Short mmCIF file of C-alpha atoms and ligand atoms in Angstrom, two decimals:
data_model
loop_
_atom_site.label_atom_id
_atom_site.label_comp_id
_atom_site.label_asym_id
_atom_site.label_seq_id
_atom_site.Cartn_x
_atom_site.Cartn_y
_atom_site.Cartn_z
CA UNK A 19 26.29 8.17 -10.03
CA UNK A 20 23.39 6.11 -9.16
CA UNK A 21 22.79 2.50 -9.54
CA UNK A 22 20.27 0.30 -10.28
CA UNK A 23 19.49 -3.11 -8.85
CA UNK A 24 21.27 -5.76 -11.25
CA UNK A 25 18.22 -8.02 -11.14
CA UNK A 26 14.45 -7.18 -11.34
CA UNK A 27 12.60 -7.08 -8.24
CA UNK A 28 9.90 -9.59 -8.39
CA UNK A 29 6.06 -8.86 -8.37
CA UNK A 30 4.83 -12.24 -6.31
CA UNK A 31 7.08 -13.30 -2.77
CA UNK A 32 6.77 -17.01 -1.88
CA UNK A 33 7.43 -17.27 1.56
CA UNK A 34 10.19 -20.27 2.34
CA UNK A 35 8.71 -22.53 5.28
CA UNK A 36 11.30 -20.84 7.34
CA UNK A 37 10.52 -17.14 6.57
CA UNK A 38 6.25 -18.25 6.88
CA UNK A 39 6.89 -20.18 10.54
CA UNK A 40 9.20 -16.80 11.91
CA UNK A 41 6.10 -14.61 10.42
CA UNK A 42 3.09 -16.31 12.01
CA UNK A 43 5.51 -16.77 15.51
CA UNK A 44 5.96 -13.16 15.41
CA UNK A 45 2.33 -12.52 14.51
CA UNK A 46 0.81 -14.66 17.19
CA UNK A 47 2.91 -13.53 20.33
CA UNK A 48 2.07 -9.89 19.20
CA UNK A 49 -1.66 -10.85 19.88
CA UNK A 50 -0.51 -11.99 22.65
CA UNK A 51 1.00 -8.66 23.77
CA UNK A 52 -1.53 -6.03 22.26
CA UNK A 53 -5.00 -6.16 22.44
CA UNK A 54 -6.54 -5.50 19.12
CA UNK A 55 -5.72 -4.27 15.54
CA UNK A 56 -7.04 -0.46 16.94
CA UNK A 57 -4.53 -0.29 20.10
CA UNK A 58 -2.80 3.00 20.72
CA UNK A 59 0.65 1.02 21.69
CA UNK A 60 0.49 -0.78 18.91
CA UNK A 61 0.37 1.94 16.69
CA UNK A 62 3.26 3.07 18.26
CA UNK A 63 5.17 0.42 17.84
CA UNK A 64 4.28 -0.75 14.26
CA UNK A 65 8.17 0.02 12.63
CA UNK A 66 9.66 -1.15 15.85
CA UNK A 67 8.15 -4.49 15.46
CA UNK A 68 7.90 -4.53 11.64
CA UNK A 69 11.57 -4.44 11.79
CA UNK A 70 11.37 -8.43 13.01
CA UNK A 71 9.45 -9.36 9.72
CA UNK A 72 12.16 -11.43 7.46
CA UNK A 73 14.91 -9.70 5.65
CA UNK A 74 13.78 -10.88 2.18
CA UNK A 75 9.84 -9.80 2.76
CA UNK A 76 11.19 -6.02 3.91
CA UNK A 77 13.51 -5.56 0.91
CA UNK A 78 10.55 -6.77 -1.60
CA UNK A 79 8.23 -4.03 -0.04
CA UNK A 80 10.44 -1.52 0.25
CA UNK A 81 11.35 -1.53 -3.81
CA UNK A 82 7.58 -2.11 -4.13
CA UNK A 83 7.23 1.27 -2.22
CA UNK A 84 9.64 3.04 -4.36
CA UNK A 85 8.16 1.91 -7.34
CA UNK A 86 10.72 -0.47 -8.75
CA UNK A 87 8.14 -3.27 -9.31
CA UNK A 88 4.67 -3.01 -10.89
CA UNK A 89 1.18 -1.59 -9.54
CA UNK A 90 0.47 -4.32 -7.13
CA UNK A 91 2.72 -7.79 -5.67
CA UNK A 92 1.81 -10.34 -4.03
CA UNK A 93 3.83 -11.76 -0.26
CA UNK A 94 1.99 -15.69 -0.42
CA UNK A 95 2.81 -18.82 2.05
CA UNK A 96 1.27 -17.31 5.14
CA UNK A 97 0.72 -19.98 7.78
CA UNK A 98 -3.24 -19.21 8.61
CA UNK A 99 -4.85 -21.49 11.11
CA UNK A 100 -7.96 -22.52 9.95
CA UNK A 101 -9.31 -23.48 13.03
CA UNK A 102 -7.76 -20.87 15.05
CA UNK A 103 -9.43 -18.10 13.19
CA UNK A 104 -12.63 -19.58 13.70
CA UNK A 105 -15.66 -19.36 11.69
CA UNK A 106 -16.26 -16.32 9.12
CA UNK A 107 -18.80 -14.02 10.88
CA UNK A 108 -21.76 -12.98 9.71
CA UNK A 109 -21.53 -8.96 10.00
CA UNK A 110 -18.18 -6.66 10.75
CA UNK A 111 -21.00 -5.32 13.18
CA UNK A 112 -20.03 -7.26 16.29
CA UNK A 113 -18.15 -5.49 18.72
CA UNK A 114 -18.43 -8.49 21.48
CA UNK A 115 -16.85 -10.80 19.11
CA UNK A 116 -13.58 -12.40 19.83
CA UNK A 117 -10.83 -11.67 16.96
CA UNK A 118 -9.15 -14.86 16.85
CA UNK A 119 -7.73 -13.23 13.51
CA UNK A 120 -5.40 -10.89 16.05
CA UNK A 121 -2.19 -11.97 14.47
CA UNK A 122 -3.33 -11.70 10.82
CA UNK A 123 -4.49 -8.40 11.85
CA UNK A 124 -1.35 -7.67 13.37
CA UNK A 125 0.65 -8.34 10.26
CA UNK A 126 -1.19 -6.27 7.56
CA UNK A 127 -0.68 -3.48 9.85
CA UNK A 128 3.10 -4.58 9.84
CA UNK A 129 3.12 -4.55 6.49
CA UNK A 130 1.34 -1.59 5.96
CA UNK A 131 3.76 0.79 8.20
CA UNK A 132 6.69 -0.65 5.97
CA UNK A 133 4.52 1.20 2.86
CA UNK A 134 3.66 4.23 4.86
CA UNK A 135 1.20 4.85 7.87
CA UNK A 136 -2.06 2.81 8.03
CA UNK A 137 -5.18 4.83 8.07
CA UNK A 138 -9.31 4.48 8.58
CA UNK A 139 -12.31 5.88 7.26
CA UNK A 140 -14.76 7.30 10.26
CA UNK A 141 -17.46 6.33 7.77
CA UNK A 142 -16.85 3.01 6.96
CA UNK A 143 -17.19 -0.40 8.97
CA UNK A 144 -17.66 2.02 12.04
CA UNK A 145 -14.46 3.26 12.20
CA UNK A 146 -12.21 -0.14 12.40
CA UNK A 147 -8.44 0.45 11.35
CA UNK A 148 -8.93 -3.27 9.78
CA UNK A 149 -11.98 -3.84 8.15
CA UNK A 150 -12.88 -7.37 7.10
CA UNK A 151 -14.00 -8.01 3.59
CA UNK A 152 -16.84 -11.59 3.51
CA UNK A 153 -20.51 -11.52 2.30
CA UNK A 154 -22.46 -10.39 4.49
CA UNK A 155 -26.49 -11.38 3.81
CA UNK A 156 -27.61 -8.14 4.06
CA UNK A 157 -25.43 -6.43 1.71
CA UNK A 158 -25.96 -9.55 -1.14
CA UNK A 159 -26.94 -7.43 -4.42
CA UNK A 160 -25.05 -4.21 -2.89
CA UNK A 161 -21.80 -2.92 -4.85
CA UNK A 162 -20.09 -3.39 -1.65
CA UNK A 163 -16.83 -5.24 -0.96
CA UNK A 164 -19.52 -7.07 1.53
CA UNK A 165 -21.83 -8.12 -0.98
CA UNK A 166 -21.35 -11.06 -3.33
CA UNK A 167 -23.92 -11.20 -5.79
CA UNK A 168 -23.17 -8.25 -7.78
CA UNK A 169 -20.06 -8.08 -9.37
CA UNK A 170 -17.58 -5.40 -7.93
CA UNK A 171 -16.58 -2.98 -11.35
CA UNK A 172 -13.12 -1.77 -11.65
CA UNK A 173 -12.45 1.36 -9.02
CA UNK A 174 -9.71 3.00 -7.22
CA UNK A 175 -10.37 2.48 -3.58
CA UNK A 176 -12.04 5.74 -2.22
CA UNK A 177 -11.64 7.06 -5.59
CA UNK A 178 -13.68 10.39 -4.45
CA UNK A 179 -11.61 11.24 -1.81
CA UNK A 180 -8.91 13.62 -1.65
CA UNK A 181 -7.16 11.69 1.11
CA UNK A 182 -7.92 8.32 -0.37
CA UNK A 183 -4.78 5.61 0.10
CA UNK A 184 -1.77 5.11 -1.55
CA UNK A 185 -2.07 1.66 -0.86
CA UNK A 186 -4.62 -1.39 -0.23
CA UNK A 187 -3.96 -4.15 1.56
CA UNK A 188 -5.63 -7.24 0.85
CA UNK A 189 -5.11 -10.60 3.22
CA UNK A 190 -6.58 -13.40 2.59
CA UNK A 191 -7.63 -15.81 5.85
CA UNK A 192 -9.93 -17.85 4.43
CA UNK A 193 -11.25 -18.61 0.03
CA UNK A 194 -12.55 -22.13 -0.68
CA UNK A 195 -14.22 -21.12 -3.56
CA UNK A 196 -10.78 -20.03 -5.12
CA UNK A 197 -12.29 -15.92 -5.89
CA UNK A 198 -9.91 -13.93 -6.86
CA UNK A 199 -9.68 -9.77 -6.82
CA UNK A 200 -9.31 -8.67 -10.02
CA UNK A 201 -6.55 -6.06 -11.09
CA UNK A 202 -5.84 -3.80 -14.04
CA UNK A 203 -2.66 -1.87 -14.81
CA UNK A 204 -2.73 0.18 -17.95
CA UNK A 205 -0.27 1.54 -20.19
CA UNK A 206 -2.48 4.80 -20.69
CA UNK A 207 0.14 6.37 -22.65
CA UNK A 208 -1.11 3.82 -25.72
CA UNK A 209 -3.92 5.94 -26.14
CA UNK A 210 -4.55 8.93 -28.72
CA UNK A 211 -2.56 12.53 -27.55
CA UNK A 212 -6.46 14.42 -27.91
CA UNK A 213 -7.86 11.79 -25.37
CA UNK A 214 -4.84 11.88 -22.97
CA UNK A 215 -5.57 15.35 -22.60
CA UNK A 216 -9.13 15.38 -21.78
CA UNK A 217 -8.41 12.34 -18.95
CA UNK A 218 -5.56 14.98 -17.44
CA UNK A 219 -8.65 17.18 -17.39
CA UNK A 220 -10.71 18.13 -14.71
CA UNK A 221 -13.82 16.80 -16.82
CA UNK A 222 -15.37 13.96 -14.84
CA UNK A 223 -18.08 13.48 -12.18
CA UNK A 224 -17.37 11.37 -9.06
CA UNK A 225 -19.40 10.47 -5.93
CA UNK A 226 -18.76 8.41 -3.24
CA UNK A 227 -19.13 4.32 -3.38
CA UNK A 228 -22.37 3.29 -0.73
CA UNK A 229 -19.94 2.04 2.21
CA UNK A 230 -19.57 5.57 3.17
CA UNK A 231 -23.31 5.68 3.61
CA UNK A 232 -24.74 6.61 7.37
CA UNK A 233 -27.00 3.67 6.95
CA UNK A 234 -24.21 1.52 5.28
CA UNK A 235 -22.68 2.43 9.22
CA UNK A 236 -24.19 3.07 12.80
CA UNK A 237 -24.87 6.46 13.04
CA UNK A 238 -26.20 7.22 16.66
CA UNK A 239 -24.76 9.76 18.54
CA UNK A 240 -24.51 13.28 17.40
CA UNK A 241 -20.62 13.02 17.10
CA UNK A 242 -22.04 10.07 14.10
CA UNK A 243 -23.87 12.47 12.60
CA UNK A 244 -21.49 14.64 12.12
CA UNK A 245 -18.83 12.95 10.71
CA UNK A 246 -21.68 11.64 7.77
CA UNK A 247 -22.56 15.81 7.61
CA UNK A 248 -18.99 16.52 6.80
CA UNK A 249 -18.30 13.74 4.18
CA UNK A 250 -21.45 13.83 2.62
CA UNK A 251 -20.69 17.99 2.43
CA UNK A 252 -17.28 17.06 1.21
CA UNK A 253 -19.21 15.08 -1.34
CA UNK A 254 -21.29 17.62 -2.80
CA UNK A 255 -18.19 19.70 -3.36
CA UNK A 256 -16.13 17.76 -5.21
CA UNK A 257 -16.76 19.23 -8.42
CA UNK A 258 -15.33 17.61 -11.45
CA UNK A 259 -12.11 15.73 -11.19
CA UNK A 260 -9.65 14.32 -13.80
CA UNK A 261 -8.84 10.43 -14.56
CA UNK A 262 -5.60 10.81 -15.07
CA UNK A 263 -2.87 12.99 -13.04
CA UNK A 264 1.32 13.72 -12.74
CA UNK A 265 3.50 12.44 -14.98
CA UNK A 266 2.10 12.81 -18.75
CA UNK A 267 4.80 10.00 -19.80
CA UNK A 268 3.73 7.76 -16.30
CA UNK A 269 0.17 8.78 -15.29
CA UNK A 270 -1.23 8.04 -12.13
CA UNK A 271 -4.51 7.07 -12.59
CA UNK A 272 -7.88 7.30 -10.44
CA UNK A 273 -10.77 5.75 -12.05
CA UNK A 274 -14.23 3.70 -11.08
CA UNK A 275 -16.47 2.37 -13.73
CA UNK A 276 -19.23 2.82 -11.71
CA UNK A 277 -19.51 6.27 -9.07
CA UNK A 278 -17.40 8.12 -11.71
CA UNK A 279 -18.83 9.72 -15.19
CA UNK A 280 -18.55 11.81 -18.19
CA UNK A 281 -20.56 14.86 -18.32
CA UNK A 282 -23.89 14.01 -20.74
CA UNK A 283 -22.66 17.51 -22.47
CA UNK A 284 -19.39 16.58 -22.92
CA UNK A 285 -18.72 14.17 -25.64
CA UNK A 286 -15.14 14.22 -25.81
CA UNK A 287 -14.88 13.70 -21.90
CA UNK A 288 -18.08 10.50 -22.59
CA UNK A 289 -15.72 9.23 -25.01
CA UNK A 290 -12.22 9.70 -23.49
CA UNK A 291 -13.95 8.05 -20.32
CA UNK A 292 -14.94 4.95 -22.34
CA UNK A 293 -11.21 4.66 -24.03
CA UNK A 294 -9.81 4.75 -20.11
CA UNK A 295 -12.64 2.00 -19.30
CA UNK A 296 -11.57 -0.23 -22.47
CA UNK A 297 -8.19 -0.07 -22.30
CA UNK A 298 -8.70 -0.87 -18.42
CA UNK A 299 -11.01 -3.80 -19.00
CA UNK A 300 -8.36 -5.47 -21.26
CA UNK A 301 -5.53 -5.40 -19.02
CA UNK A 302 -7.69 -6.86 -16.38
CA UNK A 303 -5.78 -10.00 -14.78
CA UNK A 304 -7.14 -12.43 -12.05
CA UNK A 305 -4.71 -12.65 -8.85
CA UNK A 306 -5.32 -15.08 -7.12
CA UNK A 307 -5.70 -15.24 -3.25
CA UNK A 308 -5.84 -18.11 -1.61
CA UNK A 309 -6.14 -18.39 1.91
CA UNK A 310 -2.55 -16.89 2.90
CA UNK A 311 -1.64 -14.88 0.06
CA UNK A 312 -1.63 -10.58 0.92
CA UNK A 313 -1.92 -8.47 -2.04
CA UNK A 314 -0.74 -5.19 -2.14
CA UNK A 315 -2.19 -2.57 -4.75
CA UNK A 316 -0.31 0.97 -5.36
CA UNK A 317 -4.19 2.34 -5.50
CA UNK A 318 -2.63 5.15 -7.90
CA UNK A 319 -1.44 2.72 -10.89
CA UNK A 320 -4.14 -0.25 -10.40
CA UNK A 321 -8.05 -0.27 -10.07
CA UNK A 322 -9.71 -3.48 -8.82
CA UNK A 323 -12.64 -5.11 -8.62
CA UNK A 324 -13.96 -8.30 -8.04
CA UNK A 325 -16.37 -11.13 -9.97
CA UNK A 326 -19.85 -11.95 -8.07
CA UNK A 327 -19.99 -15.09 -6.47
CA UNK A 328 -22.36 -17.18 -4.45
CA UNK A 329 -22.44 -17.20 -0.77
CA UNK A 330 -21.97 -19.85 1.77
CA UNK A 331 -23.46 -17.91 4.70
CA UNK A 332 -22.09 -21.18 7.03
CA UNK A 333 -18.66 -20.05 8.12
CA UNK A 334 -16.73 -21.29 5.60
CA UNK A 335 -17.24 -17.91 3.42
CA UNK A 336 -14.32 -16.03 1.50
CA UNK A 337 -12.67 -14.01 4.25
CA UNK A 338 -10.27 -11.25 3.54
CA UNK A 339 -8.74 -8.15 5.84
CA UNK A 340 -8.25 -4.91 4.43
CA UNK A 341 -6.56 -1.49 4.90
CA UNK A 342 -5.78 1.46 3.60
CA UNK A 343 -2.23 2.98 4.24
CA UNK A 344 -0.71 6.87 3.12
CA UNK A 345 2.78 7.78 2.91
CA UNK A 346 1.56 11.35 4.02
CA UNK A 347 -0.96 11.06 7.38
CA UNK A 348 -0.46 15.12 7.66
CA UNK A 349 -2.31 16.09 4.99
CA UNK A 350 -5.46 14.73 5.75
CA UNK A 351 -5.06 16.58 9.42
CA UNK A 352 -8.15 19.03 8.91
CA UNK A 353 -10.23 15.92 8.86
CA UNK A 354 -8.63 14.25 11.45
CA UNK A 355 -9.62 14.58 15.46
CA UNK A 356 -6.25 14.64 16.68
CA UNK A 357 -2.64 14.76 15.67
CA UNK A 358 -2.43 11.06 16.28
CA UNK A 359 -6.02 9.93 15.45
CA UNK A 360 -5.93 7.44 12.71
CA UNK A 361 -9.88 7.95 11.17
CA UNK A 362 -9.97 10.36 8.71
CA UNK A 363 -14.12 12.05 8.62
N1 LIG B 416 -16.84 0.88 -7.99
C1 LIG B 416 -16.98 -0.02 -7.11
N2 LIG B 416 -17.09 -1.20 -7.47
N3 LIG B 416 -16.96 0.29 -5.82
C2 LIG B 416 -17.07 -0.66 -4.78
C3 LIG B 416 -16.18 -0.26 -3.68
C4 LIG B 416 -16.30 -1.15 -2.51
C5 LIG B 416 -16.07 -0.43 -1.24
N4 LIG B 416 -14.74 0.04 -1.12
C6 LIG B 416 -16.43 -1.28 -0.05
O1 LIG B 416 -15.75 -1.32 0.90
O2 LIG B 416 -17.44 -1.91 -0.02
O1 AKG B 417 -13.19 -8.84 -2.62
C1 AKG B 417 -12.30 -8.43 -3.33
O2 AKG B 417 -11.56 -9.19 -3.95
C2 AKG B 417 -12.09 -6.95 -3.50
C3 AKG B 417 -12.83 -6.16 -2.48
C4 AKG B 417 -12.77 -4.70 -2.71
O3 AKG B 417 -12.52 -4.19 -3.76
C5 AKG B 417 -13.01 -3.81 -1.59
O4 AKG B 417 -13.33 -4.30 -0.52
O5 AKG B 417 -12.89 -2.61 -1.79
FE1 FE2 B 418 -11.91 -2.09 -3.44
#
């Protein structure tokens, strides 16, 4: 016989004062003992160590990961040092900067190995295991999680990718102006039977978003080149994918507004495609992120996105960490250097 849990697990964890003072303890004397988010030991050690993270927080991401709660949850009350993190930089391109942001690092990579095993793109942010999310100047008007003036449209992260995560982490460190992501979990089986079927068709075009760009990235030795060869290859193949995939009663869904589209031709796919985006756009809901609050998103049952806002450009700038994590690291092994390598490109 099995059982279910008598009481709903929730979709937002408050840390208690207690449970947010053990977390950032443990957080900071791991910086202390590792030396940055892309060590080898720490990778090693991630469930070891994760296994020191409260009680309450492992039991809430655990159901999370076996889909007993909805599409995304929130873990908030994280103790971040304001002054302690420093500044928000400028550009993730800085490899002589300090990370005073070791321990928040540290955590979402805790976190993340209680979903699955955390992962990186060798084509994004130079091939960081934790990328940071804040306007960057450069990258203003870009659709970019780095730019700020342009709003970011509802997408599954990595969307084109065949390897792309089963889960986002979002942390926020720093958000005066209050910004949240935006989130959008559908009930696709709402929709007419003749346009379910063409969204579990393979009927749509997809590209990849512009951070996986060589000149979104420094590309300068021949190994760089390469690796922007292969996924740019692996772009051109992808052929036409469907929105909507495994259960017919539960889809899974993988979906951007903007890099994916309906054939011109094809005007039951153009107008199945602009259902999905509807029905999407209403179920959009703001969650907030103040400085402290982590987000997780099942990156199979919620897009994302993200209004534009105005830049500070003085250190004081929205500041979020980010990573990708897979319950399955093996499969994306042909695309990986090594058994143990952690970049997927
Ligand atoms: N459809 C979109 N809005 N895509 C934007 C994706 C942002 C991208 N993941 C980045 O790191 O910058
Ligand atoms: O800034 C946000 O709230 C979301 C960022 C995002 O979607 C991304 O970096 O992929
Ligand atoms: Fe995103």
């Amino acid at each position: 016989m099995t059982t279910t849990p008598s009481t709903l697990p929730l979709t937002e964890l408050r840390l208690s004062p207690d449970e947010a003072a053990e977390t950032a303890r443990l957080a900071l004397e791991l910086a202390r003992e590792y030396p940055s988010a892309d060590s080898g030991s720490l990778l090693q050690d991630l469930p070891l160590l994760a296994a020191r993270l409260p009680e309450r927080v492992r039991r809430f991401l655990r159901a999370f990961q076996l889909d007993q709660a909805g599409g995304y949850c929130t873990i908030s009350g994280h103790l971040v040092d304001d002054g302690r993190i420093g500044p928000t930089p400028a550009h993730w391109r800085d490899e002589q900067r300090v990370h005073r942001e070791l321990p928040e690092e540290i955590l979402v990579l805790l976190y993340a190995s209680l979903l699955g095993e955390p992962f990186g793109w060798a084509t994004q942010q130079d091939g960081h295991l934790v990328n940071d999310v804040f306007p960057v100047k450069e990258y203003e008007t870009l659709l970019l999680g780095t730019g700020s003036r342009t709003a970011l449209t509802l997408h599954t992260e990595d969307a084109f990718h065949p390897y792309r995560a089963d889960y986002i982490i979002l942390a926020s460190l720093r958000n005066p102006d209050r910004v949240p992501v935006v989130v959008a979990e559908a009930d696709f089986t709402s929709l007419p039977e003749d346009v379910l079927d063409v969204l579990f068709e393979h009927r749509f075009r997809i590209i990849s978003d512009d951070s996986h760009l060589p000149h979104n990235n420094t590309v300068s030795t021949a190994e760089d080149r390469r690796i922007f060869d292969n996924i740019s290859r692996l772009i051109s193949g992808l052929g036409l994918v469907p929105v909507l995939f495994g259960s017919r009663t539960d889809p899974l869904l993988c979906f951007d507004a903007t890099h994916m589209s309906p054939p011109d031709d094809d005007p039951e796919a153009v107008r199945a495609f602009a259902a999905a985006h509807e029905l999407l756009t209403h179920n959009t809901r703001p969650c907030a992120l103040d400085a402290g609050t982590f987000v997780f998103l099942n990156n199979h049952r919620v897009v994302h996105g993200r209004s534009s806002f105005t830049a500070r450009y003085d250190g004081t700038d929205r500041w979020l960490k980010r990573v990708n994590v897979t319950h399955d690291l093996r499969k994306s092994r042909s695309l990986r250097r090594s058994v143990g390598a952690r970049l997927i490109g």
